[in-house]
mmCIF file of C-alpha atoms in Angstrom:
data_model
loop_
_atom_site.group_PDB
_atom_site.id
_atom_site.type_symbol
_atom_site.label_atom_id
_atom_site.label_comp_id
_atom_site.label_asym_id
_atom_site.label_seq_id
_atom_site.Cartn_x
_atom_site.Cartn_y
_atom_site.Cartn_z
ATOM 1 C CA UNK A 20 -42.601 18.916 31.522
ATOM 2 C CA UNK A 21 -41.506 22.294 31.970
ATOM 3 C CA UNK A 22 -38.844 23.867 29.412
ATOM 4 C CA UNK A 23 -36.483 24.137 32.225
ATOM 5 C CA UNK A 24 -36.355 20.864 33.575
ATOM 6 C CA UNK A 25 -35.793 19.629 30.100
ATOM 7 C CA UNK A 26 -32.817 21.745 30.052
ATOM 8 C CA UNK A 27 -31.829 21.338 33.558
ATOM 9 C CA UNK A 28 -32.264 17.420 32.690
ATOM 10 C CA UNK A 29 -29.841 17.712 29.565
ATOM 11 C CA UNK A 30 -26.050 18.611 29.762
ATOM 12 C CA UNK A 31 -24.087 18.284 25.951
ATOM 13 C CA UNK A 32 -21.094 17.798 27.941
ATOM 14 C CA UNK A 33 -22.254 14.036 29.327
ATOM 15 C CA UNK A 34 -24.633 13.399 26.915
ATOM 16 C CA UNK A 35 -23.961 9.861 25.435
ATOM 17 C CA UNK A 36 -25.753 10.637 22.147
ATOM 18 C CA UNK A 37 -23.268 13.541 21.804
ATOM 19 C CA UNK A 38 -20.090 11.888 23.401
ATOM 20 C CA UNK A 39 -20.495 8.587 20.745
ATOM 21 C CA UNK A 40 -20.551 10.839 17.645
ATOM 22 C CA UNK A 41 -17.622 12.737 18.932
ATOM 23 C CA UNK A 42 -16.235 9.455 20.004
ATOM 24 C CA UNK A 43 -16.785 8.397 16.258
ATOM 25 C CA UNK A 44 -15.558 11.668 14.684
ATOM 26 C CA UNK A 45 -11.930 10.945 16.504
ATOM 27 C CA UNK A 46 -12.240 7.458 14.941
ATOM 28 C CA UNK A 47 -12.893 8.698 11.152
ATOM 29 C CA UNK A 48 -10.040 11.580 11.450
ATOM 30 C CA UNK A 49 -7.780 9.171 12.658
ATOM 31 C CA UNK A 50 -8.387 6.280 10.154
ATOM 32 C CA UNK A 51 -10.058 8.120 7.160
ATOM 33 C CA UNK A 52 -7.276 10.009 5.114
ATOM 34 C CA UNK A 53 -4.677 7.075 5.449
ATOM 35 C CA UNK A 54 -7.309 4.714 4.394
ATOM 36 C CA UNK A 55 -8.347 7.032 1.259
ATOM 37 C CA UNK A 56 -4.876 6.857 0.222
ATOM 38 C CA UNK A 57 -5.510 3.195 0.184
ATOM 39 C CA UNK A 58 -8.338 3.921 -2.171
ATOM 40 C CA UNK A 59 -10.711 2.682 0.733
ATOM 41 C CA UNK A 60 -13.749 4.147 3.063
ATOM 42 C CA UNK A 61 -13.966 3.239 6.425
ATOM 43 C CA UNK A 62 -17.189 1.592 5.243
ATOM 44 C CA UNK A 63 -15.066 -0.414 2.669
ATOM 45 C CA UNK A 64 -12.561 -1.257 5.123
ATOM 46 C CA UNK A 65 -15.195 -3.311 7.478
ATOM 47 C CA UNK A 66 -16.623 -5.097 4.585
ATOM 48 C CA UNK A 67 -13.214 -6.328 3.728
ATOM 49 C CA UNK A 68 -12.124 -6.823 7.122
ATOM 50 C CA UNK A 69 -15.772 -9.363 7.331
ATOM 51 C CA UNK A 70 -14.988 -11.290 4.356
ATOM 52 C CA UNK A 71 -11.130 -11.660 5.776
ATOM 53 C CA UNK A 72 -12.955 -12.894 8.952
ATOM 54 C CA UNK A 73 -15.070 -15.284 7.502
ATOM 55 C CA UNK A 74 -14.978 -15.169 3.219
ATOM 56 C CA UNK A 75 -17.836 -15.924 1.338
ATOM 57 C CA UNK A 76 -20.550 -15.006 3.247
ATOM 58 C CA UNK A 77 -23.426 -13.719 2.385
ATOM 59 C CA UNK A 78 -24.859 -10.009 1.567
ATOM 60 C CA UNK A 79 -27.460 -10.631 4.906
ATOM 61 C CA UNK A 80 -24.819 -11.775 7.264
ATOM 62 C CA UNK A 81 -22.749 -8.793 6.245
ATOM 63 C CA UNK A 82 -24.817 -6.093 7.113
ATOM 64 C CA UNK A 83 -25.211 -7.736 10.368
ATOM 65 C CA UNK A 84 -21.249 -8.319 11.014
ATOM 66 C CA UNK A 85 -20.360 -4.368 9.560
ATOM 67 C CA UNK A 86 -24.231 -2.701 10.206
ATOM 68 C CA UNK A 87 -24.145 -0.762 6.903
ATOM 69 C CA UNK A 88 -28.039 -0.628 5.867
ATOM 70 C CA UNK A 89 -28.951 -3.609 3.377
ATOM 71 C CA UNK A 90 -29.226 -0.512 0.150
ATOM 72 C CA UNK A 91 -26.149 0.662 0.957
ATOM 73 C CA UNK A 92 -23.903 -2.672 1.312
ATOM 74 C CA UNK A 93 -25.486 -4.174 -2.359
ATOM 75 C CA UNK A 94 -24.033 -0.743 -3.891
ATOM 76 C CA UNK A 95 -21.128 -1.096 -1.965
ATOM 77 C CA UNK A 96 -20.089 -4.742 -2.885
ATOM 78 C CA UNK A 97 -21.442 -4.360 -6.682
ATOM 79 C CA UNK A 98 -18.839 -0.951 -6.707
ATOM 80 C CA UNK A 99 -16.384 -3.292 -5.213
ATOM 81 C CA UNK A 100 -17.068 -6.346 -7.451
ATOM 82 C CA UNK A 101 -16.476 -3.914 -10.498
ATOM 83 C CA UNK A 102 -13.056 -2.493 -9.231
ATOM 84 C CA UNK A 103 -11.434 -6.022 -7.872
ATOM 85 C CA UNK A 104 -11.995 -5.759 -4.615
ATOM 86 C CA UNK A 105 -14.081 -8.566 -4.237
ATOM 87 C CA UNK A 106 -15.903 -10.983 -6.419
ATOM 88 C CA UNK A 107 -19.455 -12.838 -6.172
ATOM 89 C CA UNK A 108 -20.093 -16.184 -6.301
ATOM 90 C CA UNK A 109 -22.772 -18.912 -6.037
ATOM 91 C CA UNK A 110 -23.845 -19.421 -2.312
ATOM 92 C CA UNK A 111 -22.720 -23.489 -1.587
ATOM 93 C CA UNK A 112 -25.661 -23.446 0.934
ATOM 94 C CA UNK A 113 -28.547 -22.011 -1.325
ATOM 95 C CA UNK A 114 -28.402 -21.783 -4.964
ATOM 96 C CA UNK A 115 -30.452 -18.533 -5.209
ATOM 97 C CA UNK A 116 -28.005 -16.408 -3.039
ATOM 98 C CA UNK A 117 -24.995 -14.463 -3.851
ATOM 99 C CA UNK A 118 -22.047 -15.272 -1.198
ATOM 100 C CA UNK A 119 -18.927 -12.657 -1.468
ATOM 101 C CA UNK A 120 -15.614 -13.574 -0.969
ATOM 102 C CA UNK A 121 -12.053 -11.126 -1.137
ATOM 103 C CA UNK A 122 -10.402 -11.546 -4.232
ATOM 104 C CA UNK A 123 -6.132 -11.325 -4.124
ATOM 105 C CA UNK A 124 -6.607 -7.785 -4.756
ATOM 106 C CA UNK A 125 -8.808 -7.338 -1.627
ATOM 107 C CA UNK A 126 -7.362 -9.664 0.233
ATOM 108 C CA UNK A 127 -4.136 -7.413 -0.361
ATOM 109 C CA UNK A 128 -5.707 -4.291 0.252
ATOM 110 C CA UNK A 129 -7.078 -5.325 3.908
ATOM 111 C CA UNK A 130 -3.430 -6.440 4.067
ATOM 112 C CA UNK A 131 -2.231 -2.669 3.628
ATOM 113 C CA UNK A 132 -5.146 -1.178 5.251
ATOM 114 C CA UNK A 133 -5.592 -3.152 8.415
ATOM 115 C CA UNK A 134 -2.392 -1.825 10.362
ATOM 116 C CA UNK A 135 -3.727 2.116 9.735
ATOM 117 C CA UNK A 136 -7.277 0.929 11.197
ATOM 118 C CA UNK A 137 -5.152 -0.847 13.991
ATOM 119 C CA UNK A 138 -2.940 2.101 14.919
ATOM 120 C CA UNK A 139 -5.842 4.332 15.042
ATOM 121 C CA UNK A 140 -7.793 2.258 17.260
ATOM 122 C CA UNK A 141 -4.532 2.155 19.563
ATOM 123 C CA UNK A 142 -4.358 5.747 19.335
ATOM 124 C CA UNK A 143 -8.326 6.475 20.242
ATOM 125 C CA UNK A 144 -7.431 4.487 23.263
ATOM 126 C CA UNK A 145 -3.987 4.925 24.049
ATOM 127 C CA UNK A 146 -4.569 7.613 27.209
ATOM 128 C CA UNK A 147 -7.128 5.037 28.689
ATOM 129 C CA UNK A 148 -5.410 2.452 30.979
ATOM 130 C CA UNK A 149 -5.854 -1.267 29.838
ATOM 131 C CA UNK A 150 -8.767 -2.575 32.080
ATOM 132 C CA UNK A 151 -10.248 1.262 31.102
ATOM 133 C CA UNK A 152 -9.826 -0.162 27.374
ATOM 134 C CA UNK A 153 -11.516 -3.389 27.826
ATOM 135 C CA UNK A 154 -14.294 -1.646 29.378
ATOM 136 C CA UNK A 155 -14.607 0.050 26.607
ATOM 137 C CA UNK A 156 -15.259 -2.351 23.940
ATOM 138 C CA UNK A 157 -17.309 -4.115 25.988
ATOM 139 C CA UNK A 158 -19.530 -1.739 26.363
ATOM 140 C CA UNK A 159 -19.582 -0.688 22.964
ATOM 141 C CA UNK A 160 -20.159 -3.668 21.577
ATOM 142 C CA UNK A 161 -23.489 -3.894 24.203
ATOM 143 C CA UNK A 162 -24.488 -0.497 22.859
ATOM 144 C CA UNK A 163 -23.823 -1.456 19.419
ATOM 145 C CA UNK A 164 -25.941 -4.908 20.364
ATOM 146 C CA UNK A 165 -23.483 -7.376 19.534
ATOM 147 C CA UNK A 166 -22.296 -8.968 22.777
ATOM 148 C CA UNK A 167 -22.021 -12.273 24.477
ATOM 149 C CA UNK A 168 -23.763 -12.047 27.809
ATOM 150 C CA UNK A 169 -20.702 -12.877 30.540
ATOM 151 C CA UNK A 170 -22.368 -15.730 33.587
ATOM 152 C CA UNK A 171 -19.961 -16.596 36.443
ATOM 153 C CA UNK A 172 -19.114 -20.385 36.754
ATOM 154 C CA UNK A 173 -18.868 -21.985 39.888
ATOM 155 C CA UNK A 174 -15.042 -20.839 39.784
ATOM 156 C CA UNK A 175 -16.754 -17.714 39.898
ATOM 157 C CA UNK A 176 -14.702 -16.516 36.256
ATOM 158 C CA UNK A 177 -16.461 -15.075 32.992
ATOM 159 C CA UNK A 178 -17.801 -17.748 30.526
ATOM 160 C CA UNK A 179 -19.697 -16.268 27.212
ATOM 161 C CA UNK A 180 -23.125 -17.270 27.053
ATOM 162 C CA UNK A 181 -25.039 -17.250 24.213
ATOM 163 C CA UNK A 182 -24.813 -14.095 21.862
ATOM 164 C CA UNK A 183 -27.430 -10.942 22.507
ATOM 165 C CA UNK A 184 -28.107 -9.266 19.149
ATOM 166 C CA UNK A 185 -30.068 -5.719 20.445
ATOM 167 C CA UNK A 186 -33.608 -5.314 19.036
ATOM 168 C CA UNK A 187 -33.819 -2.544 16.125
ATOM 169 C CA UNK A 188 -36.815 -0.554 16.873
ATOM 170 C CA UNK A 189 -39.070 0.224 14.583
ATOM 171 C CA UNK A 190 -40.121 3.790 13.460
#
């Protein structure tokens, strides 16, 4: 392929690739600096906001409800462990596993912390109109590849079929 079709082929302004990260730099300006003064990351945030989901689960099924890498989330939730944030206990369903839960103190900081994610989300969206919104997550979610496929009953309305997790390929 010539070098111009390439470039004929590529425009920054509509690229997806480019429109997500932007997308995603709007998201960390907006949530990032109130969250610090929480003494939180974003990252931190969404492994709190996991265990307040569903506590005590383990280090596996987090990376695959926040999709930090497996490295990063055992630094994480051991930095977290040692300042109170969360503690680690014997899995009930195997006794070789680890399952995290929140402790008080992180149960209080998602508390404090979960409004300034929540107003930022409102604001990323806030210019879109509602259906627009919805849209949205949907199909983030799908490109994130963690939906529930939508099948038409008879009634010919949306019921969730079974959940789609997207493939990772392999490089």
């Amino acid at each position: 392929m010539a070098k111009q079709d390439v470039e004929s082929e590529f425009v920054l302004a509509t690229s997806v690739t480019h429109l997500l990260h932007r997308a995603q730099q709007a998201a960390v300006n907006l949530s990032a600096t109130p969250l610090s003064k929480q003494g939180l990351t974003i990252r931190q945030f969404a492994v709190l906001a996991a265990l307040h989901d569903e506590d005590g689960q383990s280090q596996s099924n987090l990376v695959d409800a926040t999709g930090i890498d497996r490295s990063t989330l055992a630094d994480m939730v051991s930095r977290m462990e040692k300042s109170g944030l969360v503690k680690r206990v014997k899995s009930k369903e195997d006794a070789r596993a680890k399952a995290v839960s929140l402790s008080e103190a992180g149960e209080r900081a998602y508390s404090e912390a979960a409004p300034i994610v929540a107003e930022a989300d409102r604001e990323l969206v806030d210019e879109l109109r509602k259906s627009r919104r919805q849209s949205l997550i949907f199909s983030l979610t799908v490109v994130a590849g963690d939906h529930e496929e939508e099948d038409e009953d008879e009634d010919d309305r949306p019921r969730k079929k079974k959940k789609k997790k997207k493939k990772k390929k392999k490089k």
